[in-house]
Tab-separated table of C-alpha atoms in Angstrom:
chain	number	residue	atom	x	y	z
A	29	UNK	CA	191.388	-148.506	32.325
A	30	UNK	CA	188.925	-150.105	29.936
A	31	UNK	CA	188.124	-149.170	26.155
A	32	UNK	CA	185.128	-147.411	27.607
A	33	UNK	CA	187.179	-145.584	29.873
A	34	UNK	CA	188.883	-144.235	26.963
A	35	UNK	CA	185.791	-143.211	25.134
A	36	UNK	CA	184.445	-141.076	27.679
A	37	UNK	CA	187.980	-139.338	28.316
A	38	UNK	CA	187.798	-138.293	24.800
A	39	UNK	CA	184.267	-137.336	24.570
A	40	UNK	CA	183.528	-139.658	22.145
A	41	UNK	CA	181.478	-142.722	22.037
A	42	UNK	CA	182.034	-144.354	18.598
A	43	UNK	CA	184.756	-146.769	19.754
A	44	UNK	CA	182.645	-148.293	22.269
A	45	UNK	CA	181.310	-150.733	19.956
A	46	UNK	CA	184.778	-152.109	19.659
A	47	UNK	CA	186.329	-152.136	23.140
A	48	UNK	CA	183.047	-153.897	25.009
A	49	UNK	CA	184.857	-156.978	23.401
A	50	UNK	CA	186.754	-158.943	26.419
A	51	UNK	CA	190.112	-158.298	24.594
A	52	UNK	CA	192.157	-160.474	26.978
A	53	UNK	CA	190.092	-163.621	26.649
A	54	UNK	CA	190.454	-165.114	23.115
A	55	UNK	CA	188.726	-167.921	22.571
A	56	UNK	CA	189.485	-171.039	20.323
A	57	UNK	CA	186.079	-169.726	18.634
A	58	UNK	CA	187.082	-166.602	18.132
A	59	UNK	CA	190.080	-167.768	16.491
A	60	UNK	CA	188.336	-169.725	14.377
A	61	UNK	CA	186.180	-166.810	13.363
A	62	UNK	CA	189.076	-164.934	12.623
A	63	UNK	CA	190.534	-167.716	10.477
A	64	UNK	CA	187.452	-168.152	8.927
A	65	UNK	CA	186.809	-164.436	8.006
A	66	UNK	CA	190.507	-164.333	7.008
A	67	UNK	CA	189.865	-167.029	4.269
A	68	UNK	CA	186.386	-165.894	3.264
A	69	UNK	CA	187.893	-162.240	2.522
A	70	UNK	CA	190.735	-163.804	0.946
A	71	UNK	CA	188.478	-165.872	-1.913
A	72	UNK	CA	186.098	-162.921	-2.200
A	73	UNK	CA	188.453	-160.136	-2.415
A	74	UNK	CA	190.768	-162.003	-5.285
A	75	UNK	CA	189.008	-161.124	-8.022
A	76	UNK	CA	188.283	-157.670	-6.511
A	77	UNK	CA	191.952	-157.013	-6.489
A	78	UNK	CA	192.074	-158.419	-10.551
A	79	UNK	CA	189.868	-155.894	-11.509
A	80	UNK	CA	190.836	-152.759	-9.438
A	81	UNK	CA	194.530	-154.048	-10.851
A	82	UNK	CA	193.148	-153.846	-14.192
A	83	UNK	CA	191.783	-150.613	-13.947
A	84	UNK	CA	194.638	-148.749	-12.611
A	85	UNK	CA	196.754	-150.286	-15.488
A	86	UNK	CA	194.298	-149.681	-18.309
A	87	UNK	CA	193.694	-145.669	-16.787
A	88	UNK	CA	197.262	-144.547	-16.175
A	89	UNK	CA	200.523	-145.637	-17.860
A	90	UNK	CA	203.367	-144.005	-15.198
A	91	UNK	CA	203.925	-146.972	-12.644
A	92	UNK	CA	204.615	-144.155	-10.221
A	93	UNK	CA	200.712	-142.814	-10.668
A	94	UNK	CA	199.801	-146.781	-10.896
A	95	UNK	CA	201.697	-147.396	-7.346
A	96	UNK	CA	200.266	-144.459	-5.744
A	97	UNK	CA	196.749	-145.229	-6.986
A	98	UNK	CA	196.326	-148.599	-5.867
A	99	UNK	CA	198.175	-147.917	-2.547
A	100	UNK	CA	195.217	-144.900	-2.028
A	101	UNK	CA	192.809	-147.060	-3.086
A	102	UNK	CA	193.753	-149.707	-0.242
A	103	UNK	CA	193.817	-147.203	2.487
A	104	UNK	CA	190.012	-145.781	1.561
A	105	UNK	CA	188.952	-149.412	1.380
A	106	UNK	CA	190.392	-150.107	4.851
A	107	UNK	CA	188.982	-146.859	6.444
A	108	UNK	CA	185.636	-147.700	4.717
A	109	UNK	CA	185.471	-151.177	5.876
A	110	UNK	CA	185.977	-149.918	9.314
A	111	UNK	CA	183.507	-147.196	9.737
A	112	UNK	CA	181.194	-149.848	7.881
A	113	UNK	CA	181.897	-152.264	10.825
A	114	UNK	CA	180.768	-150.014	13.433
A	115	UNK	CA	177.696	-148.862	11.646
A	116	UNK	CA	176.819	-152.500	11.086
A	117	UNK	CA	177.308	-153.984	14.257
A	118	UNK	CA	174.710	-151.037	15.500
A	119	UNK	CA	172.713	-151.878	12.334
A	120	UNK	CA	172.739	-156.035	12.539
A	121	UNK	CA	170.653	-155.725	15.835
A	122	UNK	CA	167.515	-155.055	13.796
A	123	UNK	CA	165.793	-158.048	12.265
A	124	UNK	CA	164.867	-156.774	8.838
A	125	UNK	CA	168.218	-155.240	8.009
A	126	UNK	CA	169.311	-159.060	8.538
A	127	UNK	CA	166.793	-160.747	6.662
A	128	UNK	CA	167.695	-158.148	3.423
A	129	UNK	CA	171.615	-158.659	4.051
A	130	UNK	CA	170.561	-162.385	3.308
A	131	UNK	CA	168.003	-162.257	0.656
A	132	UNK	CA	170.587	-159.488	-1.421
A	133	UNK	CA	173.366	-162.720	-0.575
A	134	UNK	CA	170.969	-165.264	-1.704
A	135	UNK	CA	170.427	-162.904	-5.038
A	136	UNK	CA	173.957	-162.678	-5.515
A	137	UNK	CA	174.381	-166.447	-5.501
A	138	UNK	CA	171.488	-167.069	-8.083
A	139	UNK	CA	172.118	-164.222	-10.070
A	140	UNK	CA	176.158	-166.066	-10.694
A	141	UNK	CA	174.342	-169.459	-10.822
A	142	UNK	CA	171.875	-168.544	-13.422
A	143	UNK	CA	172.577	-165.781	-15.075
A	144	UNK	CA	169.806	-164.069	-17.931
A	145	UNK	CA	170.184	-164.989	-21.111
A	146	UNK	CA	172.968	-162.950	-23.375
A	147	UNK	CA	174.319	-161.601	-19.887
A	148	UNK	CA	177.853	-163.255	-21.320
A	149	UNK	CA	178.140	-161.767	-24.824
A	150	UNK	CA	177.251	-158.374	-22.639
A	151	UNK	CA	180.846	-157.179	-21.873
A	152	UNK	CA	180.747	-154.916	-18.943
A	153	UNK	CA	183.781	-152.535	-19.554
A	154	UNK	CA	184.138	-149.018	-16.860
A	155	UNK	CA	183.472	-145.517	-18.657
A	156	UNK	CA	187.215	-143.697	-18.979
A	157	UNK	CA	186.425	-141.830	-15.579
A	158	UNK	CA	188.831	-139.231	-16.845
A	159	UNK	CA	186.252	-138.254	-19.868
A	160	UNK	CA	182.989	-138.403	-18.604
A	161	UNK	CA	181.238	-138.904	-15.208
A	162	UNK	CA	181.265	-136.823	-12.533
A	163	UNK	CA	185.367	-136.339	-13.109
A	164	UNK	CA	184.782	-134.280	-15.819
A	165	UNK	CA	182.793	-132.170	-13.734
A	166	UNK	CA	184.946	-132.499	-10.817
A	167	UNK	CA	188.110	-131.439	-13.332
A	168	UNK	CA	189.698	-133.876	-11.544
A	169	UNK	CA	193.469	-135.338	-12.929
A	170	UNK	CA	193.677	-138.949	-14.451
A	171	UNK	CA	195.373	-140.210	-11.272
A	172	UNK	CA	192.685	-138.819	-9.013
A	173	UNK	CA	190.073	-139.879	-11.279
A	174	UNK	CA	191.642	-143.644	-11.133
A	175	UNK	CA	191.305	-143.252	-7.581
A	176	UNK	CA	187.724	-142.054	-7.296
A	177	UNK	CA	187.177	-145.052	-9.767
A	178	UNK	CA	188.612	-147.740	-7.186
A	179	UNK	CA	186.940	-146.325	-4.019
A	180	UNK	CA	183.650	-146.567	-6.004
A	181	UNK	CA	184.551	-149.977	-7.082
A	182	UNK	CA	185.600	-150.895	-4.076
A	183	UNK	CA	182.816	-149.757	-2.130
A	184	UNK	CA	180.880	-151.708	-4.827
A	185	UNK	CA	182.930	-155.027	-4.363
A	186	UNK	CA	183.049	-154.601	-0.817
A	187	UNK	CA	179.164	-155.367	-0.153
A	188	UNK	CA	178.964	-158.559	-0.311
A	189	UNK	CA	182.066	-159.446	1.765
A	190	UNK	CA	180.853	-157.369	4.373
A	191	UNK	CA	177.513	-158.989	4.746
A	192	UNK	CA	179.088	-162.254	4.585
A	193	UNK	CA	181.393	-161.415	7.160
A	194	UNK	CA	178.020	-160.221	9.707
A	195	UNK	CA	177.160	-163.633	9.316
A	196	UNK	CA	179.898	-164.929	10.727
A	197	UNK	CA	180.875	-162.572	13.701
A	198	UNK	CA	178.894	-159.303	15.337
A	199	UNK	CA	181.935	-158.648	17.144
A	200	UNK	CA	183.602	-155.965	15.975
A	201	UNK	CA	187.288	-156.326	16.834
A	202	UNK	CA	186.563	-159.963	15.051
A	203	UNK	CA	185.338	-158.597	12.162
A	204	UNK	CA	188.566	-155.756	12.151
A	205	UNK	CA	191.079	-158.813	12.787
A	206	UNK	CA	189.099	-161.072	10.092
A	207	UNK	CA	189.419	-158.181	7.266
């Protein structure tokens, strides 16, 4: 019984994206893709995890709260990543949603190779989530705050990794091994 198989016995079609892949033929390519994507989200996601990192520490003091944020704040980024990998393997068929995956890459790579004038002095610190925003609406405690913070970040962060890693693969159980 095949991935599609499986689908249909559930009702659901959302995994068949994933399981048209020929799971019991990998390729040397596909390991190389996989490789590839592993040290591409490696180099891109370091200074992702330096500032999440930092903003647990600087937003809760208990290491307990700090522990339990970050390890949240993992788990939403995987679960995002993953729904994001299914909607963009449906979403990379059309032409123009390519072409502005690139040209916001391209932007990215000017924008840190010349940056405006005065853009260093500017110092780009977060709003204490826990005072203002939409947590002081929400009432929401400073560990769940901290948590809303990183998923936002995250989500954020994870934008340009994500494109990049559409370039490399539109196969999603690639892309899922490769993250």
């Amino acid at each position: 019984m095949n991935g599609s198989e499986y689908a249909l016995l559930a009702g659901i079609n959302l995994s068949a994206p994933l399981f048209h892949a020929p799971w019991g033929i990998v390729t040397g390519k596909n390991l190389m893709d996989i490789g590839t994507l592993v040290i591409l989200e490696g180099l891109l996601s370091f200074d992702n995890a330096l500032a999440l990192a930092a903003t647990v520490k600087s937003r809760l003091s208990d290491p307990v709260d700090q522990k339990h944020a970050l390890r949240y704040g993992i788990w939403g980024a995987y679960i995002f990543r993953t729904l994001v990998i299914f909607l963009g393997v449906t979403l990379m068929k059309i032409e123009w949603v390519k072409a502005g995956a690139a040209a916001y890459l391209i932007w990215l790579a000017a924008a840190e190779l010349w940056p405006k004038s005065g853009s260093e002095a500017d110092d780009e610190t977060l709003p204490d989530a826990h005072e203002r925003g939409i947590s002081k609406y929400l009432k929401l405690s400073p560990l769940w705050s901290t948590i809303l913070a990183v998923e936002l970040m995250d989500i954020m962060f994870s934008i340009d990794s994500i494109g990049v890693a559409f370039a490399i693969s539109s196969e999603p159980w690639i892309l899922i091994a490769g993250a």
